Short mmCIF file of C-alpha atoms in Angstrom, two decimals:
data_model
loop_
_atom_site.label_atom_id
_atom_site.label_comp_id
_atom_site.label_asym_id
_atom_site.label_seq_id
_atom_site.Cartn_x
_atom_site.Cartn_y
_atom_site.Cartn_z
CA MET I 18 28.69 -18.62 26.60
CA ASN I 19 25.50 -17.36 25.15
CA PRO I 20 26.31 -16.55 21.51
CA LEU I 21 23.89 -13.63 21.57
CA SER I 22 25.56 -11.81 24.42
CA VAL I 23 27.98 -9.01 23.56
CA SER I 24 31.56 -10.20 24.02
CA SER I 25 33.46 -8.42 26.74
CA SER I 26 37.19 -8.14 27.27
CA SER I 27 38.59 -11.14 29.12
CA THR I 28 40.41 -8.91 31.61
CA ARG I 29 37.15 -7.66 33.11
CA GLY I 30 36.16 -9.13 36.44
CA PRO I 31 32.70 -9.88 37.80
CA ALA I 32 32.43 -6.47 39.50
CA GLU I 33 32.89 -4.73 36.18
CA HIS I 34 30.21 -6.97 34.74
CA ASP I 35 27.85 -5.73 37.42
CA ILE I 36 28.56 -2.15 36.46
CA ARG I 37 28.02 -2.96 32.79
CA ASP I 38 24.68 -4.53 33.68
CA GLN I 39 23.80 -1.47 35.73
CA ILE I 40 24.56 0.85 32.82
CA VAL I 41 22.59 -1.35 30.43
CA ALA I 42 19.57 -1.46 32.75
CA ALA I 43 19.60 2.30 33.27
CA ALA I 44 20.07 2.94 29.55
CA ASN I 45 17.20 0.60 28.74
CA GLU I 46 14.98 2.55 31.12
CA HIS I 47 16.08 5.85 29.59
CA PHE I 48 15.73 4.73 25.97
CA SER I 49 12.24 3.36 26.69
CA GLN I 50 11.18 6.79 27.80
CA TYR I 51 13.05 9.09 25.42
CA GLY I 52 13.84 6.86 22.46
CA TYR I 53 17.17 5.50 21.33
CA SER I 54 17.84 7.85 18.45
CA LYS I 55 17.21 11.04 20.42
CA THR I 56 19.43 10.12 23.39
CA THR I 57 23.16 10.92 23.53
CA VAL I 58 25.76 9.31 25.80
CA SER I 59 25.84 12.64 27.71
CA ASP I 60 22.09 12.41 28.34
CA LEU I 61 22.58 8.86 29.56
CA ALA I 62 25.47 9.81 31.84
CA LYS I 63 23.41 12.59 33.39
CA ALA I 64 20.39 10.31 33.89
CA ILE I 65 22.42 7.47 35.40
CA GLY I 66 24.58 9.74 37.53
CA PHE I 67 27.89 8.47 36.11
CA SER I 68 30.40 10.62 34.25
CA LYS I 69 30.52 10.27 30.47
CA ALA I 70 34.17 9.16 30.74
CA TYR I 71 33.17 6.41 33.18
CA ILE I 72 30.54 5.06 30.79
CA TYR I 73 33.11 5.08 27.98
CA LYS I 74 35.29 2.83 30.14
CA PHE I 75 32.68 0.10 29.68
CA PHE I 76 31.16 0.86 26.29
CA ASP I 77 32.83 2.28 23.19
CA SER I 78 29.71 4.05 21.95
CA LYS I 79 25.98 4.47 22.32
CA GLN I 80 25.58 1.70 19.76
CA ALA I 81 27.55 -0.66 22.01
CA ILE I 82 25.02 -0.03 24.78
CA GLY I 83 22.17 -0.44 22.30
CA GLU I 84 23.76 -3.69 21.15
CA ALA I 85 23.82 -5.00 24.72
CA ILE I 86 20.13 -4.16 25.19
CA CYS I 87 19.18 -5.64 21.84
CA SER I 88 21.21 -8.70 22.51
CA ASN I 89 19.43 -9.25 25.86
CA CYS I 90 16.09 -8.88 24.15
CA LEU I 91 16.88 -11.25 21.30
CA SER I 92 18.32 -13.77 23.80
CA GLN I 93 14.97 -13.77 25.57
CA ILE I 94 13.19 -14.58 22.32
CA ILE I 95 15.68 -17.35 21.53
CA ALA I 96 15.27 -18.80 25.04
CA ALA I 97 11.48 -18.78 24.66
CA VAL I 98 11.78 -20.53 21.29
CA GLU I 99 14.08 -23.18 22.73
CA GLU I 100 11.66 -23.87 25.53
CA ALA I 101 8.74 -24.10 23.12
CA ILE I 102 10.31 -26.37 20.50
CA ASN I 103 12.49 -28.63 22.60
CA ALA I 104 9.56 -30.54 24.08
CA GLU I 105 9.72 -34.33 23.84
CA GLY I 106 7.37 -36.34 21.68
CA ILE I 107 6.17 -33.64 19.31
CA SER I 108 6.35 -33.95 15.53
CA PRO I 109 8.56 -31.72 13.35
CA THR I 110 5.34 -30.15 12.01
CA GLU I 111 4.25 -29.20 15.51
CA ARG I 112 7.77 -28.05 16.34
CA PHE I 113 7.71 -25.76 13.31
CA ARG I 114 4.34 -24.27 14.27
CA ARG I 115 5.64 -23.58 17.78
CA LEU I 116 8.78 -21.95 16.36
CA VAL I 117 6.75 -19.48 14.28
CA LYS I 118 4.21 -18.79 17.00
CA THR I 119 6.84 -18.11 19.65
CA LEU I 120 8.96 -15.91 17.38
CA VAL I 121 5.95 -13.77 16.48
CA THR I 122 4.24 -13.45 19.86
CA LYS I 123 7.45 -12.95 21.83
CA GLY I 124 8.77 -10.52 19.20
CA ILE I 125 5.63 -8.40 19.29
CA ASP I 126 5.63 -8.54 23.05
CA LEU I 127 9.20 -7.27 23.37
CA PHE I 128 9.39 -4.92 20.39
CA PHE I 129 6.00 -3.28 20.59
CA ASN I 130 4.23 -3.91 23.89
CA ASP I 131 6.10 -4.22 27.18
CA ARG I 132 8.98 -1.90 26.54
CA LYS I 133 9.66 0.49 23.73
CA LEU I 134 12.49 -1.61 22.40
CA TYR I 135 11.31 -1.16 18.85
CA ASP I 136 13.46 1.89 18.28
CA ILE I 137 16.67 -0.01 19.08
CA ALA I 138 15.62 -3.24 17.39
CA ALA I 139 14.80 -1.31 14.21
CA PHE I 140 18.26 0.29 14.23
CA ALA I 141 19.84 -3.09 14.80
CA ALA I 142 17.93 -4.62 11.89
CA SER I 143 18.39 -1.74 9.47
CA GLU I 144 22.11 -1.45 10.12
CA SER I 145 22.72 -5.20 10.50
CA TRP I 146 24.21 -4.98 13.97
CA PRO I 147 26.01 -8.16 15.06
CA SER I 148 23.16 -9.01 17.48
CA SER I 149 20.68 -8.88 14.60
CA GLN I 150 22.90 -11.01 12.34
CA VAL I 151 23.39 -13.57 15.10
CA TYR I 152 19.62 -13.63 15.62
CA ASP I 153 19.04 -14.47 11.96
CA VAL I 154 21.68 -17.20 12.11
CA ARG I 155 20.05 -18.72 15.20
CA ILE I 156 16.61 -18.74 13.59
CA LYS I 157 17.96 -20.37 10.43
CA HIS I 158 19.61 -22.94 12.65
CA PHE I 159 16.28 -23.76 14.34
CA VAL I 160 14.63 -24.08 10.94
CA GLN I 161 17.40 -26.34 9.69
CA GLN I 162 17.16 -28.58 12.76
CA ILE I 163 13.41 -29.02 12.32
CA VAL I 164 13.58 -29.58 8.55
CA ARG I 165 16.38 -32.11 8.96
CA GLU I 166 14.43 -34.03 11.62
CA GLY I 167 11.30 -33.93 9.41
CA ARG I 168 13.29 -35.32 6.47
CA GLU I 169 14.80 -38.08 8.56
CA LEU I 170 11.36 -39.13 9.81
CA GLY I 171 9.94 -39.04 6.27
CA GLU I 172 7.52 -36.28 7.27
CA PHE I 173 9.06 -33.69 4.89
CA GLU I 174 10.22 -33.94 1.26
CA ARG I 175 13.93 -34.45 0.54
CA LYS I 176 14.29 -33.40 -3.09
CA THR I 177 14.99 -29.69 -2.54
CA PRO I 178 18.54 -28.91 -1.37
CA LEU I 179 18.43 -28.40 2.41
CA ASP I 180 20.09 -24.97 2.14
CA GLU I 181 17.48 -23.71 -0.31
CA THR I 182 14.64 -24.98 1.86
CA VAL I 183 16.04 -23.28 4.97
CA GLU I 184 16.81 -20.03 3.14
CA SER I 185 13.37 -19.75 1.58
CA ILE I 186 11.55 -20.58 4.82
CA HIS I 187 13.58 -17.90 6.59
CA LEU I 188 12.64 -15.42 3.85
CA ALA I 189 8.96 -16.31 4.14
CA LEU I 190 9.07 -15.79 7.92
CA ARG I 191 11.11 -12.57 7.75
CA PRO I 192 8.11 -10.18 7.58
CA TYR I 193 7.02 -11.48 10.99
CA ILE I 194 10.38 -11.66 12.75
CA ASN I 195 12.29 -8.64 11.47
CA PRO I 196 11.07 -5.65 13.54
CA LEU I 197 11.39 -3.27 10.58
CA LEU I 198 9.01 -5.37 8.51
CA LEU I 199 6.85 -6.45 11.44
CA GLN I 200 5.77 -2.86 12.08
CA TYR I 201 3.90 -2.91 8.74
CA ASN I 202 2.41 -6.32 9.41
CA LEU I 203 0.88 -5.65 12.82
CA ASP I 204 -2.57 -5.40 11.22
CA VAL I 205 -2.30 -8.91 9.73
CA VAL I 206 -0.35 -10.50 12.58
CA GLU I 207 -3.34 -12.37 14.01
CA GLU I 208 -3.90 -14.45 10.91
CA ALA I 209 -0.83 -14.15 8.69
CA PRO I 210 1.74 -16.22 10.62
CA GLY I 211 -0.68 -19.16 10.74
CA LEU I 212 -1.44 -18.94 7.03
CA ILE I 213 2.25 -18.64 6.15
CA SER I 214 3.09 -21.60 8.42
CA ASN I 215 0.47 -23.69 6.64
CA LEU I 216 1.84 -22.68 3.25
CA ILE I 217 5.39 -23.53 4.32
CA LEU I 218 4.28 -26.88 5.75
CA ARG I 219 2.48 -27.69 2.48
CA SER I 220 5.73 -26.88 0.66
CA LEU I 221 7.52 -29.41 2.89
CA MET I 222 5.15 -32.27 2.16
CA PRO I 223 6.84 -35.31 0.60
CA MET F 6 -13.23 1.28 -17.97
CA ASN F 7 -9.99 0.50 -16.29
CA PRO F 8 -10.89 -0.43 -12.70
CA LEU F 9 -7.72 1.16 -11.43
CA SER F 10 -8.43 4.61 -12.80
CA VAL F 11 -9.93 7.15 -10.43
CA SER F 12 -13.61 7.54 -11.15
CA SER F 13 -14.57 10.95 -12.39
CA SER F 14 -17.95 12.60 -12.37
CA SER F 15 -20.06 11.60 -15.35
CA THR F 16 -20.85 15.22 -16.18
CA ARG F 17 -17.27 15.98 -17.09
CA GLY F 18 -16.51 16.25 -20.81
CA PRO F 19 -13.36 15.23 -22.63
CA ALA F 20 -11.85 18.74 -22.41
CA GLU F 21 -12.03 18.55 -18.62
CA HIS F 22 -10.34 15.17 -18.78
CA ASP F 23 -7.47 16.80 -20.66
CA ILE F 24 -7.08 19.40 -17.94
CA ARG F 25 -7.15 16.72 -15.25
CA ASP F 26 -4.43 14.83 -17.13
CA GLN F 27 -2.44 18.04 -17.43
CA ILE F 28 -2.66 18.68 -13.68
CA VAL F 29 -1.71 15.07 -12.92
CA ALA F 30 1.30 15.17 -15.26
CA ALA F 31 2.52 18.47 -13.81
CA ALA F 32 1.95 17.25 -10.25
CA ASN F 33 3.84 14.05 -10.99
CA GLU F 34 6.77 16.10 -12.25
CA HIS F 35 6.64 18.33 -9.20
CA PHE F 36 6.31 15.48 -6.66
CA SER F 37 9.22 13.62 -8.29
CA GLN F 38 11.41 16.59 -7.61
CA TYR F 39 10.20 17.83 -4.23
CA GLY F 40 8.47 14.79 -2.76
CA TYR F 41 4.79 14.20 -2.15
CA SER F 42 4.67 14.85 1.58
CA LYS F 43 6.45 18.20 1.43
CA THR F 44 4.31 19.66 -1.38
CA THR F 45 1.08 21.58 -0.74
CA VAL F 46 -1.70 22.27 -3.26
CA SER F 47 -0.55 25.92 -3.20
CA ASP F 48 2.98 24.86 -4.21
CA LEU F 49 1.50 22.79 -7.01
CA ALA F 50 -0.74 25.62 -8.22
CA LYS F 51 2.22 27.99 -8.36
CA ALA F 52 4.38 25.46 -10.19
CA ILE F 53 1.69 24.59 -12.74
CA GLY F 54 0.57 28.17 -13.24
CA PHE F 55 -3.07 27.50 -12.34
CA SER F 56 -4.92 29.09 -9.43
CA LYS F 57 -5.46 26.92 -6.37
CA ALA F 58 -9.23 27.33 -6.80
CA TYR F 59 -8.97 26.06 -10.37
CA ILE F 60 -7.13 22.93 -9.27
CA TYR F 61 -9.80 22.33 -6.61
CA LYS F 62 -12.38 22.32 -9.40
CA PHE F 63 -10.85 19.07 -10.60
CA PHE F 64 -9.45 17.47 -7.46
CA ASP F 65 -10.82 17.59 -3.92
CA SER F 66 -7.42 17.38 -2.28
CA LYS F 67 -3.74 16.71 -2.73
CA GLN F 68 -4.50 13.07 -1.97
CA ALA F 69 -6.92 12.93 -4.91
CA ILE F 70 -4.09 14.05 -7.21
CA GLY F 71 -1.73 11.55 -5.55
CA GLU F 72 -4.37 8.87 -6.04
CA ALA F 73 -4.56 9.64 -9.76
CA ILE F 74 -0.77 9.37 -10.09
CA CYS F 75 -0.63 6.20 -8.02
CA SER F 76 -3.48 4.71 -9.96
CA ASN F 77 -1.68 5.38 -13.29
CA CYS F 78 1.44 3.77 -11.94
CA LEU F 79 -0.31 0.67 -10.59
CA SER F 80 -2.26 0.36 -13.86
CA GLN F 81 1.05 0.17 -15.71
CA ILE F 82 2.19 -2.68 -13.47
CA ILE F 83 -1.12 -4.51 -13.95
CA ALA F 84 -0.89 -4.06 -17.73
CA ALA F 85 2.67 -5.43 -17.74
CA VAL F 86 1.52 -8.44 -15.68
CA GLU F 87 -1.39 -9.12 -18.05
CA GLU F 88 0.94 -9.05 -21.04
CA ALA F 89 3.39 -11.38 -19.30
CA ILE F 90 0.96 -14.01 -18.05
CA ASN F 91 -1.63 -14.10 -20.80
CA ALA F 92 0.65 -15.83 -23.29
CA GLU F 93 -0.75 -18.96 -24.97
CA GLY F 94 0.64 -22.40 -24.31
CA ILE F 95 2.41 -21.80 -21.02
CA SER F 96 1.83 -23.86 -17.89
CA PRO F 97 0.27 -22.46 -14.70
CA THR F 98 3.68 -22.90 -13.06
CA GLU F 99 5.33 -20.75 -15.71
CA ARG F 100 2.45 -18.26 -15.53
CA PHE F 101 2.97 -17.95 -11.79
CA ARG F 102 6.70 -17.37 -12.18
CA ARG F 103 6.02 -14.63 -14.72
CA LEU F 104 3.46 -13.02 -12.41
CA VAL F 105 5.98 -12.73 -9.57
CA LYS F 106 8.84 -11.62 -11.79
CA THR F 107 6.82 -8.91 -13.50
CA LEU F 108 5.32 -7.59 -10.26
CA VAL F 109 8.75 -7.29 -8.67
CA THR F 110 10.78 -5.88 -11.58
CA LYS F 111 8.08 -3.48 -12.74
CA GLY F 112 7.39 -2.41 -9.15
CA ILE F 113 11.04 -1.66 -8.43
CA ASP F 114 11.32 0.11 -11.74
CA LEU F 115 8.39 2.42 -11.07
CA PHE F 116 8.69 2.90 -7.31
CA PHE F 117 12.44 3.21 -6.95
CA ASN F 118 14.21 3.81 -10.27
CA ASP F 119 12.61 5.80 -13.06
CA ARG F 120 10.61 8.29 -11.11
CA LYS F 121 10.48 9.00 -7.42
CA LEU F 122 7.03 7.55 -7.09
CA TYR F 123 7.96 5.75 -3.92
CA ASP F 124 6.85 8.62 -1.71
CA ILE F 125 3.29 8.53 -3.06
CA ALA F 126 3.08 4.75 -3.32
CA ALA F 127 4.19 4.42 0.29
CA PHE F 128 1.46 6.82 1.41
CA ALA F 129 -1.07 4.91 -0.64
CA ALA F 130 -0.03 1.61 0.91
CA SER F 131 0.25 2.84 4.49
CA GLU F 132 -3.12 4.59 4.41
CA SER F 133 -4.85 1.98 2.27
CA TRP F 134 -5.87 4.38 -0.47
CA PRO F 135 -8.47 2.95 -2.85
CA SER F 136 -5.84 2.56 -5.61
CA SER F 137 -3.72 0.44 -3.30
CA GLN F 138 -6.71 -1.69 -2.24
CA VAL F 139 -7.73 -2.22 -5.86
CA TYR F 140 -4.15 -3.21 -6.67
CA ASP F 141 -4.21 -5.92 -3.99
CA VAL F 142 -7.55 -7.19 -5.25
CA ARG F 143 -6.23 -7.38 -8.82
CA ILE F 144 -3.14 -9.31 -7.75
CA LYS F 145 -5.21 -11.77 -5.72
CA HIS F 146 -7.41 -12.20 -8.76
CA PHE F 147 -4.39 -13.09 -10.92
CA VAL F 148 -3.22 -15.58 -8.30
CA GLN F 149 -6.68 -17.11 -8.10
CA GLN F 150 -6.90 -17.47 -11.89
CA ILE F 151 -3.54 -19.25 -12.06
CA VAL F 152 -4.22 -21.53 -9.08
CA ARG F 153 -7.64 -22.46 -10.45
CA GLU F 154 -6.17 -23.30 -13.86
CA GLY F 155 -3.40 -25.33 -12.21
CA ARG F 156 -5.97 -27.28 -10.18
CA GLU F 157 -8.11 -27.98 -13.24
CA LEU F 158 -5.08 -29.28 -15.14
CA GLY F 159 -4.00 -31.45 -12.17
CA GLU F 160 -0.76 -29.51 -11.87
CA PHE F 161 -1.61 -28.11 -8.39
CA GLU F 162 -3.09 -29.75 -5.28
CA ARG F 163 -6.83 -29.35 -4.57
CA LYS F 164 -7.14 -30.21 -0.88
CA THR F 165 -6.57 -26.72 0.55
CA PRO F 166 -9.57 -24.37 0.25
CA LEU F 167 -8.95 -22.09 -2.76
CA ASP F 168 -9.45 -18.95 -0.66
CA GLU F 169 -6.80 -19.99 1.84
CA THR F 170 -4.33 -20.84 -0.91
CA VAL F 171 -4.84 -17.47 -2.61
CA GLU F 172 -4.69 -15.52 0.64
CA SER F 173 -1.49 -17.18 1.82
CA ILE F 174 0.25 -16.80 -1.55
CA HIS F 175 -0.65 -13.11 -1.55
CA LEU F 176 0.79 -12.79 1.96
CA ALA F 177 4.00 -14.54 0.94
CA LEU F 178 4.40 -12.20 -2.04
CA ARG F 179 3.50 -9.04 -0.12
CA PRO F 180 7.06 -8.16 0.96
CA TYR F 181 7.98 -7.84 -2.72
CA ILE F 182 4.91 -6.01 -4.01
CA ASN F 183 3.98 -3.62 -1.25
CA PRO F 184 6.27 -0.58 -1.64
CA LEU F 185 6.46 -0.04 2.14
CA LEU F 186 7.85 -3.54 2.64
CA LEU F 187 9.81 -3.62 -0.61
CA GLN F 188 12.04 -0.78 0.55
CA TYR F 189 13.46 -3.09 3.24
CA ASN F 190 13.85 -5.97 0.82
CA LEU F 191 15.81 -4.23 -1.91
CA ASP F 192 19.01 -5.94 -0.73
CA VAL F 193 17.49 -9.41 -1.16
CA VAL F 194 15.41 -8.62 -4.24
CA GLU F 195 17.73 -10.37 -6.69
CA GLU F 196 17.31 -13.79 -5.10
CA ALA F 197 14.33 -13.68 -2.77
CA PRO F 198 11.42 -13.55 -5.23
CA GLY F 199 12.78 -16.64 -7.02
CA LEU F 200 13.22 -18.55 -3.77
CA ILE F 201 9.76 -17.56 -2.55
CA SER F 202 8.22 -18.54 -5.91
CA ASN F 203 9.86 -21.96 -5.65
CA LEU F 204 8.59 -22.39 -2.10
CA ILE F 205 5.07 -21.40 -3.15
CA LEU F 206 5.17 -23.74 -6.14
CA ARG F 207 6.32 -26.60 -3.89
CA SER F 208 3.35 -25.82 -1.62
CA LEU F 209 1.06 -26.16 -4.65
CA MET F 210 2.30 -29.59 -5.65
CA PRO F 211 -0.39 -32.28 -5.66
#
């Protein structure tokens, strides 16, 4: 099971999943147009053509729908990262550069360009929704994998405790992956991730 | 002359400076209570007991008053940094740690604790007021000074172009010095600046 997807009750069958997906898709459409914060479940019900009670059968709250949307979005970013970094025959250094580049470009694309997901993603980040916490854990895991490989190959230094290295790299990347911070970094986003990657890679040198 | 202070016309005498200071102090008081964005020059005039026209003799706009307040505040941070890093007989590494620590603690103190300066500082940062630009230039200058000294003493690496090193360190510190970003980092502010300093110092190792 994809760890980023919102867990659903085990008693639900595939048909119910389809309806959940339908609600999520319609809500996504609606939020993109009217914004997440301004929309109520009643507004959604009206727009989708379901009763409010029917929607509540599948989702406990507006946040639960937002979580499902956010989770889909973050899963897409994670999938793109996996595709980018899991290539054969590339060095940990190159893998790290691809990680940063994919996180930033895909994040900007989803949060700020294609759809107006920013509203929901910002809520998720500011209120530490489970999807947002899982996202951070996944990114730290990618970083750890790459650092560990780099250490094993002698490409990165081994003196600093692995946990500290991973934690500080995640902190240094945060302004470009967390949508709340990214909104203030859009003017430096062309150059900054590259410069920060270089700085981090220098910090990893043996 | 302090480069962070707002330049005033050369024809103004010391008495006029006193009145400017008086307006700034009263405005600071007023903004702290009612917020910068919600206050108009008319509100200020009423609160201070001057006519609006009289205030406009000294300041072109509300922003000009905000700039003066912001500039005072940022000057205090710069002064605290200078005191902290200009000690004799400390290494560039220790100087750098002091720079980061002072910027963060003094910034939090002024922006978020003592007075409600955050409102004005956030405007200054988001609209790139001159005071905010000068602040960034000053910080980069401190970083450059320390890196240059560290390179001369053989404590820091010399392969990376100095400009790139300074630029990337400034970027890495930005989340903890820029009030707009700092507001989202208050929950990590106990640990993060230390971790980021360590990462930066590792990146500087020869």
